[in-house]
PDB file of C-alpha atoms in Angstrom:
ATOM      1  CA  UNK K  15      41.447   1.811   7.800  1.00  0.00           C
ATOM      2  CA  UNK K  16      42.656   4.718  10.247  1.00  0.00           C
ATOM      3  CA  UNK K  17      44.942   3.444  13.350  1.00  0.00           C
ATOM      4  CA  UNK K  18      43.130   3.372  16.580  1.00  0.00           C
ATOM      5  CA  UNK K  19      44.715   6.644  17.429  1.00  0.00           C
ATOM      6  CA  UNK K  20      43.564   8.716  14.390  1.00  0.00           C
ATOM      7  CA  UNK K  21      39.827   7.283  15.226  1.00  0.00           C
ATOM      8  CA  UNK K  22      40.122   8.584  18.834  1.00  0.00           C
ATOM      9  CA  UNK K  23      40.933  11.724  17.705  1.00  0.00           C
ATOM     10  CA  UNK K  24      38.371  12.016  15.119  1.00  0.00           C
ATOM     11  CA  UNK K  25      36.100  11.176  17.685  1.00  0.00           C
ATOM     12  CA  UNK K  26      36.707  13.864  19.798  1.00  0.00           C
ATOM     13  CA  UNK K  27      36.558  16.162  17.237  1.00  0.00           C
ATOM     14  CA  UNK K  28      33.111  14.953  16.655  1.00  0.00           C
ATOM     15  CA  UNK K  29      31.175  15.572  19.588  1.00  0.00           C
ATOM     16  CA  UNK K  30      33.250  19.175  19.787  1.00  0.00           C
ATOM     17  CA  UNK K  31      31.651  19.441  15.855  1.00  0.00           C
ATOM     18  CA  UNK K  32      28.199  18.206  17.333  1.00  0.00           C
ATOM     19  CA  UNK K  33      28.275  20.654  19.921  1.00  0.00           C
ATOM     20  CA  UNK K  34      28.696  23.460  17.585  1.00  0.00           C
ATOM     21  CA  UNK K  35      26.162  22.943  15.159  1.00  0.00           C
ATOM     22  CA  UNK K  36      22.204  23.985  14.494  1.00  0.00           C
ATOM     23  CA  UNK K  37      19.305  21.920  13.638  1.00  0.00           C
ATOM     24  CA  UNK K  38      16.719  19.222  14.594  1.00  0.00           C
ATOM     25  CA  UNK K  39      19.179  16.339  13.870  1.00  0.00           C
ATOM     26  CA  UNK K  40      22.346  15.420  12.236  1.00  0.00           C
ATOM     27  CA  UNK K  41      23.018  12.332  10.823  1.00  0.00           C
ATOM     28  CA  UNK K  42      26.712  10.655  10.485  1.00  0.00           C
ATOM     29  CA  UNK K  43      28.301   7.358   9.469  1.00  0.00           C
ATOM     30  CA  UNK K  44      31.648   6.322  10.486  1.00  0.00           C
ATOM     31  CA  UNK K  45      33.242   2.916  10.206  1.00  0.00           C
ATOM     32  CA  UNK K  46      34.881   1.463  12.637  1.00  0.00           C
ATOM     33  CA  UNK K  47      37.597  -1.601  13.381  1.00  0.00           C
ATOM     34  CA  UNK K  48      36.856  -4.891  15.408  1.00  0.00           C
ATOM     35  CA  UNK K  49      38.138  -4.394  18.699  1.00  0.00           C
ATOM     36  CA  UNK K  50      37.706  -0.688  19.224  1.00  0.00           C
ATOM     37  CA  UNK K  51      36.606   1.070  21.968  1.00  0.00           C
ATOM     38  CA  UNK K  52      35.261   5.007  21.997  1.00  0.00           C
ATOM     39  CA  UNK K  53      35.522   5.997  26.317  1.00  0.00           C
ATOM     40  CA  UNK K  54      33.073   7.602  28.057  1.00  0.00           C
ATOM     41  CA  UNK K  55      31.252  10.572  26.498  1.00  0.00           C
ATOM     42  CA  UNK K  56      28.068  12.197  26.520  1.00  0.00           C
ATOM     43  CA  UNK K  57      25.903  14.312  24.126  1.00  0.00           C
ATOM     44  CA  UNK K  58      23.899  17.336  24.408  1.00  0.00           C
ATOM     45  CA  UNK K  59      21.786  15.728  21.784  1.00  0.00           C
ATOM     46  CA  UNK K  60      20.022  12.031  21.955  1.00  0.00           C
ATOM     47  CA  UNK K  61      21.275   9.631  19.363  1.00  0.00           C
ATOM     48  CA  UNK K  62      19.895   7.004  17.191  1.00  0.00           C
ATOM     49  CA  UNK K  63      22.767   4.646  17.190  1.00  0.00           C
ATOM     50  CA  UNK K  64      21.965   1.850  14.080  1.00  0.00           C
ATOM     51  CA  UNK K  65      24.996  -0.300  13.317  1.00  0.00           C
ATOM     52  CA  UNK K  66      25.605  -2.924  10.456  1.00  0.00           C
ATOM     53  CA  UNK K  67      27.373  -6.166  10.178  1.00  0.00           C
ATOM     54  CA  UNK K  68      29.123  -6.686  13.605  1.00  0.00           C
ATOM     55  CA  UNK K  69      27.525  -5.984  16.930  1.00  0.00           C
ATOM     56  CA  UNK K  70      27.819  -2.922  18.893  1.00  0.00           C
ATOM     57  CA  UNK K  71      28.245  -2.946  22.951  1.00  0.00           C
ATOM     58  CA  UNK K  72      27.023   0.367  25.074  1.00  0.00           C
ATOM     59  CA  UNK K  73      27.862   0.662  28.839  1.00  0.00           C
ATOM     60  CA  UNK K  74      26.640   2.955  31.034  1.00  0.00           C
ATOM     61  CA  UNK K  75      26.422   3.195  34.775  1.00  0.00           C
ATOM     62  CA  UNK K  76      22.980   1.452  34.579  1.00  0.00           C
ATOM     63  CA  UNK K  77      24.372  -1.598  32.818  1.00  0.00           C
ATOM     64  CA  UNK K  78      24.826  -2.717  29.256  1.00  0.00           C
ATOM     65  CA  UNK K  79      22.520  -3.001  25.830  1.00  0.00           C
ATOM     66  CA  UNK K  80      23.780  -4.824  23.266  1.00  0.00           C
ATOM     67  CA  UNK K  81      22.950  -2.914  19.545  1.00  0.00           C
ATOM     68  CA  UNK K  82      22.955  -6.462  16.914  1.00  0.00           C
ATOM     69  CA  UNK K  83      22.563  -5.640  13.249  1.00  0.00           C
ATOM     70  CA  UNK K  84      19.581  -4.031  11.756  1.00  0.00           C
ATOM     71  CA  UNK K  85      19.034  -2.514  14.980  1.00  0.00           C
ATOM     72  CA  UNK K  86      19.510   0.954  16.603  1.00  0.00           C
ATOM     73  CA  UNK K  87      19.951   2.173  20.171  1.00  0.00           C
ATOM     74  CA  UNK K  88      18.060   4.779  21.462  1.00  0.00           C
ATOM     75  CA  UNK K  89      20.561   7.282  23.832  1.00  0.00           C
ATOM     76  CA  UNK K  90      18.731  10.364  25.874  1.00  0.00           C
ATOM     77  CA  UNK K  91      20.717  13.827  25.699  1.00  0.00           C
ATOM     78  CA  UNK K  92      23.341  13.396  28.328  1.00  0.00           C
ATOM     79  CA  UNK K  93      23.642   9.996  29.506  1.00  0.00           C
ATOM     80  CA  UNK K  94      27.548   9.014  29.803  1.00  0.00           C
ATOM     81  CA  UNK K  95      28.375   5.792  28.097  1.00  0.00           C
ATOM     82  CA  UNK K  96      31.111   4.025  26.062  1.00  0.00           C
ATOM     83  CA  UNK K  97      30.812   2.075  23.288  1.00  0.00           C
ATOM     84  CA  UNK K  98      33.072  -1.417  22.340  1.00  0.00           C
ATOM     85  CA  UNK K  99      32.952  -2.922  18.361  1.00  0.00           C
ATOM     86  CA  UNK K 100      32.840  -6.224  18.182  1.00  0.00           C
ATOM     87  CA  UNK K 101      33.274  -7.135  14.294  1.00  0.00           C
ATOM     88  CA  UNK K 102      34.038  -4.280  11.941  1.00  0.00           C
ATOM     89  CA  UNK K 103      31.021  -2.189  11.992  1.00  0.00           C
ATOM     90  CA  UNK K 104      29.723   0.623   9.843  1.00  0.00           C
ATOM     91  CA  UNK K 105      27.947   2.813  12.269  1.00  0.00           C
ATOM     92  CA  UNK K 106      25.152   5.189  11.167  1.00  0.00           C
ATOM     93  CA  UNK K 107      23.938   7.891  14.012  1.00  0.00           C
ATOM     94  CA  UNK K 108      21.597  10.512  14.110  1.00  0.00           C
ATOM     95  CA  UNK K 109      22.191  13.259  16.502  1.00  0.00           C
ATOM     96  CA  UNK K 110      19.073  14.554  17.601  1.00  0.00           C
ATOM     97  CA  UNK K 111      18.142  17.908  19.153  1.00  0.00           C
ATOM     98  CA  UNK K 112      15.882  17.756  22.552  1.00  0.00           C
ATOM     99  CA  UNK K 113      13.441  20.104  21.030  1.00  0.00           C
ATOM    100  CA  UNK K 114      12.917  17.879  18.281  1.00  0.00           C
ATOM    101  CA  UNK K 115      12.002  14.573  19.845  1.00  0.00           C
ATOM    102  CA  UNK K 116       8.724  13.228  20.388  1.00  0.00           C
ATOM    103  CA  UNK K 117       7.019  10.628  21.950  1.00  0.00           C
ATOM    104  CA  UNK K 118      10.501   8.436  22.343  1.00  0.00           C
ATOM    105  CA  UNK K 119      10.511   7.142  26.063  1.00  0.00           C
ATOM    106  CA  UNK K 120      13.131   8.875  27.744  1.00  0.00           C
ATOM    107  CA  UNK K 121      15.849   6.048  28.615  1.00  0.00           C
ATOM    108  CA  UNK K 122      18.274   3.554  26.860  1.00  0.00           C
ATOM    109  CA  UNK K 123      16.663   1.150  24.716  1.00  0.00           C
ATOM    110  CA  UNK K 124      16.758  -0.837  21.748  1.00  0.00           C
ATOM    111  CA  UNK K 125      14.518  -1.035  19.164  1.00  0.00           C
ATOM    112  CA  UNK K 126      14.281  -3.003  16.196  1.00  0.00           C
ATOM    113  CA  UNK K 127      14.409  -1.235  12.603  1.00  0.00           C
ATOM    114  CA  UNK K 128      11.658  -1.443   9.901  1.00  0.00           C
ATOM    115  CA  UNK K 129      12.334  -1.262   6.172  1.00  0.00           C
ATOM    116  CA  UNK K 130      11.386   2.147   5.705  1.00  0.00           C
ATOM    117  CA  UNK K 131      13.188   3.526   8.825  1.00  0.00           C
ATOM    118  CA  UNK K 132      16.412   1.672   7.658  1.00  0.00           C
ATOM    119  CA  UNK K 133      15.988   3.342   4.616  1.00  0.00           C
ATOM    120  CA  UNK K 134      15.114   6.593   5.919  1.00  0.00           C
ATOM    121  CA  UNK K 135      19.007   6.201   7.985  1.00  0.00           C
ATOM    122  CA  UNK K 136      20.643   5.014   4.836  1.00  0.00           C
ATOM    123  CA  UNK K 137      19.463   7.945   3.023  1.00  0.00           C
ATOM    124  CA  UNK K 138      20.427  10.475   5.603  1.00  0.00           C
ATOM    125  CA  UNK K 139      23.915   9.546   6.855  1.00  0.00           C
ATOM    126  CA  UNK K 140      24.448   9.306   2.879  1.00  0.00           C
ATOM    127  CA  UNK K 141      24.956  13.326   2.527  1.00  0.00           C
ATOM    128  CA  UNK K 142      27.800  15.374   4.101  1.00  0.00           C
ATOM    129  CA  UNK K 143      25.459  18.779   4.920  1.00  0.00           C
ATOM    130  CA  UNK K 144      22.944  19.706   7.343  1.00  0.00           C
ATOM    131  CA  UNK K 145      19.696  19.938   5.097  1.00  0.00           C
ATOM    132  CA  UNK K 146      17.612  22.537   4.587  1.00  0.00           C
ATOM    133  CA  UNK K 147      14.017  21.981   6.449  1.00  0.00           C
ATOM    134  CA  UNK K 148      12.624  22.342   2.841  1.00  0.00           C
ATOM    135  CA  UNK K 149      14.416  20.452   1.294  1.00  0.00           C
ATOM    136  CA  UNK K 150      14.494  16.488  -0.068  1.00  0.00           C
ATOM    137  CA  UNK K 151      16.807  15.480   2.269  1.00  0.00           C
ATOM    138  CA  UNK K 152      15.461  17.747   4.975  1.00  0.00           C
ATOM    139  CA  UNK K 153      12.324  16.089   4.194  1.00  0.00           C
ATOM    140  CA  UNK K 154      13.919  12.564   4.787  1.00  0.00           C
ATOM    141  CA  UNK K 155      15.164  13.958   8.317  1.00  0.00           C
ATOM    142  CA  UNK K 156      11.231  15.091   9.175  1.00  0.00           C
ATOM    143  CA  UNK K 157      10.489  11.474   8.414  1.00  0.00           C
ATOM    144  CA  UNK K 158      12.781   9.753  10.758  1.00  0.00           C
ATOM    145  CA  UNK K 159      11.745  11.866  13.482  1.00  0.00           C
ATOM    146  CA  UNK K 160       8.083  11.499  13.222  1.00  0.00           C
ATOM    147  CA  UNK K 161       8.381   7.697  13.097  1.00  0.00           C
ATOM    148  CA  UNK K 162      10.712   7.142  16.106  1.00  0.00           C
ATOM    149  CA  UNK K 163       8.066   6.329  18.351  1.00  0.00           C
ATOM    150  CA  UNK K 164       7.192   3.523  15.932  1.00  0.00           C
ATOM    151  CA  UNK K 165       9.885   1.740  16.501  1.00  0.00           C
ATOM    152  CA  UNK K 166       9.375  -2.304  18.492  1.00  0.00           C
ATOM    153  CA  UNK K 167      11.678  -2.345  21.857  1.00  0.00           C
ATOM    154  CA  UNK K 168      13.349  -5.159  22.144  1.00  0.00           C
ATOM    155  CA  UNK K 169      15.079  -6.319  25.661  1.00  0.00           C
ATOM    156  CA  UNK K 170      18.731  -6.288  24.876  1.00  0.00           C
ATOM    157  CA  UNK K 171      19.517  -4.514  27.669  1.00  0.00           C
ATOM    158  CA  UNK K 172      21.341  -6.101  30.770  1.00  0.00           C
ATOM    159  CA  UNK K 173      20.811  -4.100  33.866  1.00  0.00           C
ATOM    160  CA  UNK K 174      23.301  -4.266  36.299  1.00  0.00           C
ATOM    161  CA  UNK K 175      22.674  -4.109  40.417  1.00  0.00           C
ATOM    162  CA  UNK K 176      24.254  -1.147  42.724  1.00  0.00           C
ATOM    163  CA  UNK K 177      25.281  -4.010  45.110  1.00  0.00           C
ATOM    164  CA  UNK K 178      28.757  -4.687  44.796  1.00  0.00           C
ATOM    165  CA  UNK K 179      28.613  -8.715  46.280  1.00  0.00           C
ATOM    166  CA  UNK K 180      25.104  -9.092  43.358  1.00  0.00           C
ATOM    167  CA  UNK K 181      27.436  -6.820  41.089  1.00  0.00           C
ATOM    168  CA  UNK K 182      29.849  -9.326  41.364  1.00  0.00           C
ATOM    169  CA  UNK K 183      27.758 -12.364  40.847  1.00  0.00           C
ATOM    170  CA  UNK K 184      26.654 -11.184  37.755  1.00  0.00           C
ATOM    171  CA  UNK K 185      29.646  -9.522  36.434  1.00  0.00           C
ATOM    172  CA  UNK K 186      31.341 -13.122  36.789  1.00  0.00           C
ATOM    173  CA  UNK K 187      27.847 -14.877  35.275  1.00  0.00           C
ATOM    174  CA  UNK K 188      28.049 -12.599  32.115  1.00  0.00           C
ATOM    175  CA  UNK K 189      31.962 -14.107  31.108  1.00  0.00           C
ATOM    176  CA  UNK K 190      30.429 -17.596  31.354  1.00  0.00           C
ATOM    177  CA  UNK K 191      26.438 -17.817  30.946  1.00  0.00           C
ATOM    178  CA  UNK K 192      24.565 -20.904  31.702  1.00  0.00           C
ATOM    179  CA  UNK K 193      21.039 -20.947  31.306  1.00  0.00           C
ATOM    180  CA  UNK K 194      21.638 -23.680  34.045  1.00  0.00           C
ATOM    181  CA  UNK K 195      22.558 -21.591  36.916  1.00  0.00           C
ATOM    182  CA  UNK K 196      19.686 -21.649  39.509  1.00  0.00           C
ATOM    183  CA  UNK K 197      17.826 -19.083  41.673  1.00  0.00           C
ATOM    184  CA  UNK K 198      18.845 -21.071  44.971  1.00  0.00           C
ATOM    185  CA  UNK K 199      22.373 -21.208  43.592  1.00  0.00           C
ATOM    186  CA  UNK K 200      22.685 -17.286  43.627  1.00  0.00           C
ATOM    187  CA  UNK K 201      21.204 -16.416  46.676  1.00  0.00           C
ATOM    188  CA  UNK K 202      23.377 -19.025  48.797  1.00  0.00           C
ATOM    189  CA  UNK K 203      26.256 -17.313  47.360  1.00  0.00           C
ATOM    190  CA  UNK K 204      24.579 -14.361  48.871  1.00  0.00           C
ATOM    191  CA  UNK K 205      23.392 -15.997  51.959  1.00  0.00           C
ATOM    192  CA  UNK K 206      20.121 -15.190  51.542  1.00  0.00           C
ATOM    193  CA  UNK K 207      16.744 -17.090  51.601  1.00  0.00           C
ATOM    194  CA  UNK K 208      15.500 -17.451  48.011  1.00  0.00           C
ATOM    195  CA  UNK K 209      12.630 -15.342  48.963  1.00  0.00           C
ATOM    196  CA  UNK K 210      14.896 -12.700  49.904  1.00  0.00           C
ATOM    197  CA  UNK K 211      17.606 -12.861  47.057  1.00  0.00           C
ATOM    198  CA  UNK K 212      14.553 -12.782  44.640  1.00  0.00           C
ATOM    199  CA  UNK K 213      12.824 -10.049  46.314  1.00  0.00           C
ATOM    200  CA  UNK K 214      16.567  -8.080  46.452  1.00  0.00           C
ATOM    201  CA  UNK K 215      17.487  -9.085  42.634  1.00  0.00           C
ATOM    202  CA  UNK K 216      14.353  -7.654  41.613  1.00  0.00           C
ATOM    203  CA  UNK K 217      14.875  -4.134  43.655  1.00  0.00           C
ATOM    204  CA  UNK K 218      18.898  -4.129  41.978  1.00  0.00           C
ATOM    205  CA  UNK K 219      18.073  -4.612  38.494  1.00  0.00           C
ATOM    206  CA  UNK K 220      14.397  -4.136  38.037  1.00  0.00           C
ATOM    207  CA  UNK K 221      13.701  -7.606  36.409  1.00  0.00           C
ATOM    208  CA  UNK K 222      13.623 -11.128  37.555  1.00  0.00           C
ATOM    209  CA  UNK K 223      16.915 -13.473  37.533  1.00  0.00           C
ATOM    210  CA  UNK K 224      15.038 -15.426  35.269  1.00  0.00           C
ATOM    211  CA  UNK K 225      14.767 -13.128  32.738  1.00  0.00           C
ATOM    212  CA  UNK K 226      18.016 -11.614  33.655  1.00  0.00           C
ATOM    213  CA  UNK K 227      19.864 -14.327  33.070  1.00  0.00           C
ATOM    214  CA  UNK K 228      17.913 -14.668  29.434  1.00  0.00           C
ATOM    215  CA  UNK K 229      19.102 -11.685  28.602  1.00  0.00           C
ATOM    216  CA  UNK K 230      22.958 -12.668  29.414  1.00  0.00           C
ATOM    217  CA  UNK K 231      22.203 -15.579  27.566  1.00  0.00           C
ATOM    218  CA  UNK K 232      21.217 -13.766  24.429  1.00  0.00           C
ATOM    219  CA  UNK K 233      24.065 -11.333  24.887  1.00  0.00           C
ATOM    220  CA  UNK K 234      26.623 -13.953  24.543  1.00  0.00           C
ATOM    221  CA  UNK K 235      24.479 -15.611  21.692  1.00  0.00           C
ATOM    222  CA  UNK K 236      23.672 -12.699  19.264  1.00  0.00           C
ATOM    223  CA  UNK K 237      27.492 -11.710  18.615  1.00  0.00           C
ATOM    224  CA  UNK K 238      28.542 -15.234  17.870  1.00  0.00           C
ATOM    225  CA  UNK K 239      25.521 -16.205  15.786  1.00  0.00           C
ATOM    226  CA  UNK K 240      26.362 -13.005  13.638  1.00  0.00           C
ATOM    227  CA  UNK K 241      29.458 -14.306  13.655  1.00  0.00           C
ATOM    228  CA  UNK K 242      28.020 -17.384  11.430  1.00  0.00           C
ATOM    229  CA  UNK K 243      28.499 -20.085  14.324  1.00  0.00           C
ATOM    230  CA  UNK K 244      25.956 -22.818  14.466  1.00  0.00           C
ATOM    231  CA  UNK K 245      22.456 -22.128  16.387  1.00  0.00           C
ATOM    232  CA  UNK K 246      23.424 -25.996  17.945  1.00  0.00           C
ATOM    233  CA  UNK K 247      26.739 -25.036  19.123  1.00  0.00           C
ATOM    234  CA  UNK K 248      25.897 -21.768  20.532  1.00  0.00           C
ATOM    235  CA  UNK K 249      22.680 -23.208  22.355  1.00  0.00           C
ATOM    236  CA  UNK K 250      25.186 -25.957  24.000  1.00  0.00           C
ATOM    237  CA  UNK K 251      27.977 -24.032  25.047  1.00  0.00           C
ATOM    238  CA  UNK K 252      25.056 -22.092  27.016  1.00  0.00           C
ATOM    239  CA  UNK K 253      23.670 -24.869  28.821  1.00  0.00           C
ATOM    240  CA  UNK K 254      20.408 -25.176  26.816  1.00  0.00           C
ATOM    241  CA  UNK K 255      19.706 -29.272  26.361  1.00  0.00           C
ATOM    242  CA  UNK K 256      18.249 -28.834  23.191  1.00  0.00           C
ATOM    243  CA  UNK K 257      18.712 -26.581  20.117  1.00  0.00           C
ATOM    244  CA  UNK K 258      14.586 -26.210  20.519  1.00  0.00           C
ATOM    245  CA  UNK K 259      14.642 -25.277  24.310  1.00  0.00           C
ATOM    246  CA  UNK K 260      17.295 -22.370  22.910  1.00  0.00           C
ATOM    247  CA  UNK K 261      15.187 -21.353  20.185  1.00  0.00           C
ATOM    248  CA  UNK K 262      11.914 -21.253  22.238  1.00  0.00           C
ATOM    249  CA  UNK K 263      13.519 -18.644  24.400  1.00  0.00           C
ATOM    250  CA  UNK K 264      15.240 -16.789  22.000  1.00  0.00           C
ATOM    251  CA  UNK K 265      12.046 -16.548  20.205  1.00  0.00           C
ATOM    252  CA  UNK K 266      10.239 -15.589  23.247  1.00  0.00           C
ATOM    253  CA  UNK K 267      12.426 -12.703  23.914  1.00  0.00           C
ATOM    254  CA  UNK K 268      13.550 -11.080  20.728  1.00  0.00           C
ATOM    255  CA  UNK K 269      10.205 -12.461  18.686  1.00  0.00           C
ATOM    256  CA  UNK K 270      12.630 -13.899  16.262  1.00  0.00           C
ATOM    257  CA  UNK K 271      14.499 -17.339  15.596  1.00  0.00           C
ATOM    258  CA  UNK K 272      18.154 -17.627  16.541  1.00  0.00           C
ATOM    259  CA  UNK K 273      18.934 -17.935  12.612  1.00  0.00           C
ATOM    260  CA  UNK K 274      17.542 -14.482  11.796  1.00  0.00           C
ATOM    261  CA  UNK K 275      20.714 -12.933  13.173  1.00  0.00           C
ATOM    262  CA  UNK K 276      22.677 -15.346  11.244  1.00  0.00           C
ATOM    263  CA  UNK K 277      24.696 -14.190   8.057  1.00  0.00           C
ATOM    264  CA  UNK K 278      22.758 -14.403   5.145  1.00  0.00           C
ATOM    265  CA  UNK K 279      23.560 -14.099   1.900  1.00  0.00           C
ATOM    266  CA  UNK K 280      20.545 -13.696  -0.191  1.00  0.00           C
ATOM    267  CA  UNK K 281      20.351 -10.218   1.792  1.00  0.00           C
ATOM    268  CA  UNK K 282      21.985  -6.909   0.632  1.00  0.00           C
ATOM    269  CA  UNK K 283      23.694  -5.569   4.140  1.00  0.00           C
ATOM    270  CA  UNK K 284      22.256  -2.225   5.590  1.00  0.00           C
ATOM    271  CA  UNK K 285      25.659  -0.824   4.805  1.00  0.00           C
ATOM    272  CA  UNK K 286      25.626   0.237   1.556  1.00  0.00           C
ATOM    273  CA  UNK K 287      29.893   0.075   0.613  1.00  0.00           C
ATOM    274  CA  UNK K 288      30.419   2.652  -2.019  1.00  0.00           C
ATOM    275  CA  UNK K 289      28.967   4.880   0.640  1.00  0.00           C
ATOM    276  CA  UNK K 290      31.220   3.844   3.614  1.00  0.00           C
ATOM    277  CA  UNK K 291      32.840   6.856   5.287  1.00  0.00           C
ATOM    278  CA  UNK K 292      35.103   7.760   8.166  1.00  0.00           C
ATOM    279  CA  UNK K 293      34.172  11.149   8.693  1.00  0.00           C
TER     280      UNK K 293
END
């Protein structure tokens, strides 16, 4: 595994490489360590960020999204944002020109992967060339590109407010979540009516506190339950009462059980290891 330093420095080389080359997209893997964080960056190109094992973390001035296994992040042409690894993670990107894209909502979003588009991304990051339009793998490229739109959106993004006192609030909520904290708790802290804070929350961060605070919830859950920690100790350490309340809204938000991000090992991982790069 490359030092932290040699990573940062391929990485730089890579978006100068990116912004040198031709062609609807460009798809690249690169592994990276637990623990490492790429700064602040932008493309001229959007990516299709898809990481597996681990969880990725993507921070922007608009707040956070949270990119779990078997999922992908969609990130327009031009939008600043750094990226932390939690777990060792094997990222696959495609780089994809403006022209190219079609009928992907223009913002930061994750979606959830289907079989053939995970394929599709193994397939493509698996080849060191641009491909020829014509070609097979050029082919493959076409195919990713006209099913993008397909792709389910799943809220595992965490807005955060412009107000530096709300900032605050949930800044210091996200280090220790409780799905216990209360709507009349926050806007005290605020001194604010609840009809105000709620009306103000909403305006910030363009969703509820409710929901909001779902989010952070799942945020703090997904990483450890990929981690292989139990569903019942995760759902207690954030407040839940029950390991069914937990699972209710985890299945609520993400359509899924908590278990489904769990290890499993009747799975083959979407990294594929005698194809693992750096580079």
């Amino acid at each position: 595994m490359p030092e932290n330093e040699d990573l940062q420095r391929f990485h730089e080389h890579r978006i100068a490489m990116l912004e040198s080359m031709t062609g609807p997209a460009i798809a690249l893997p690169t592994r990276y360590p637990d623990g490492y964080f790429v700064p602040r960056h932008s493309h001229s190109r959007a990516q299709l960020l898809c990481a597996s094992q681990g969880v990725v973390l993507v921070t922007t001035d608009a707040g956070r999204w949270m990119i779990p296994s078997d999922h992908a992040m969609w990130i327009p042409a031009g939008v600043e944002h750094s990226v932390a690894i939690l777990g060792d993670v094997f990222m696959r990107s495609i780089y994809i020109s403006v022209d190219a894209i079609s009928g992907v909502p223009n913002y930061l979003h994750v979606v959830g992967l289907t079989d053939l588009m995970r394929c599709l991304i193994i397939d493509a990051t698996s080849h060191d060339s641009i491909p020829a339009p014509e070609s097979r793998d050029g082919l493959v490229i076409e195919l990713i590109l006209r099913d993008l739109h397909t792709l389910p959106e799943y809220p595992l993004g965490l807005p955060f407010p412009s107000d530096p006192r709300l900032q605050k609030l949930c800044r210091d909520f996200v280090k220790k979540p409780s799905s216990r904290a209360t709507i009349d708790e926050w806007a005290d802290r605020m001194a604010m009516s609840r009809r105000s804070f709620t009306r103000h929350f909403q305006r910030e961060t363009g969703v509820s506190l409710s929901v909001w605070r779902q989010q952070a919830c799942l945020f703090a859950a997904v990483p450890r339950l990929s981690e292989g920690e139990p569903v019942t100790s995760v759902a207690l350490d954030l407040g839940y009462d029950s390991v069914s309340a937990f699972t209710t809204m985890f299945r609520r938000m993400l359509g899924v059980p908590p278990k489904f991000y769990q290890p499993r090992l009747d799975v083959a991982p979407f990294e594929r290891s005698d194809k693992a790069a750096f580079g």
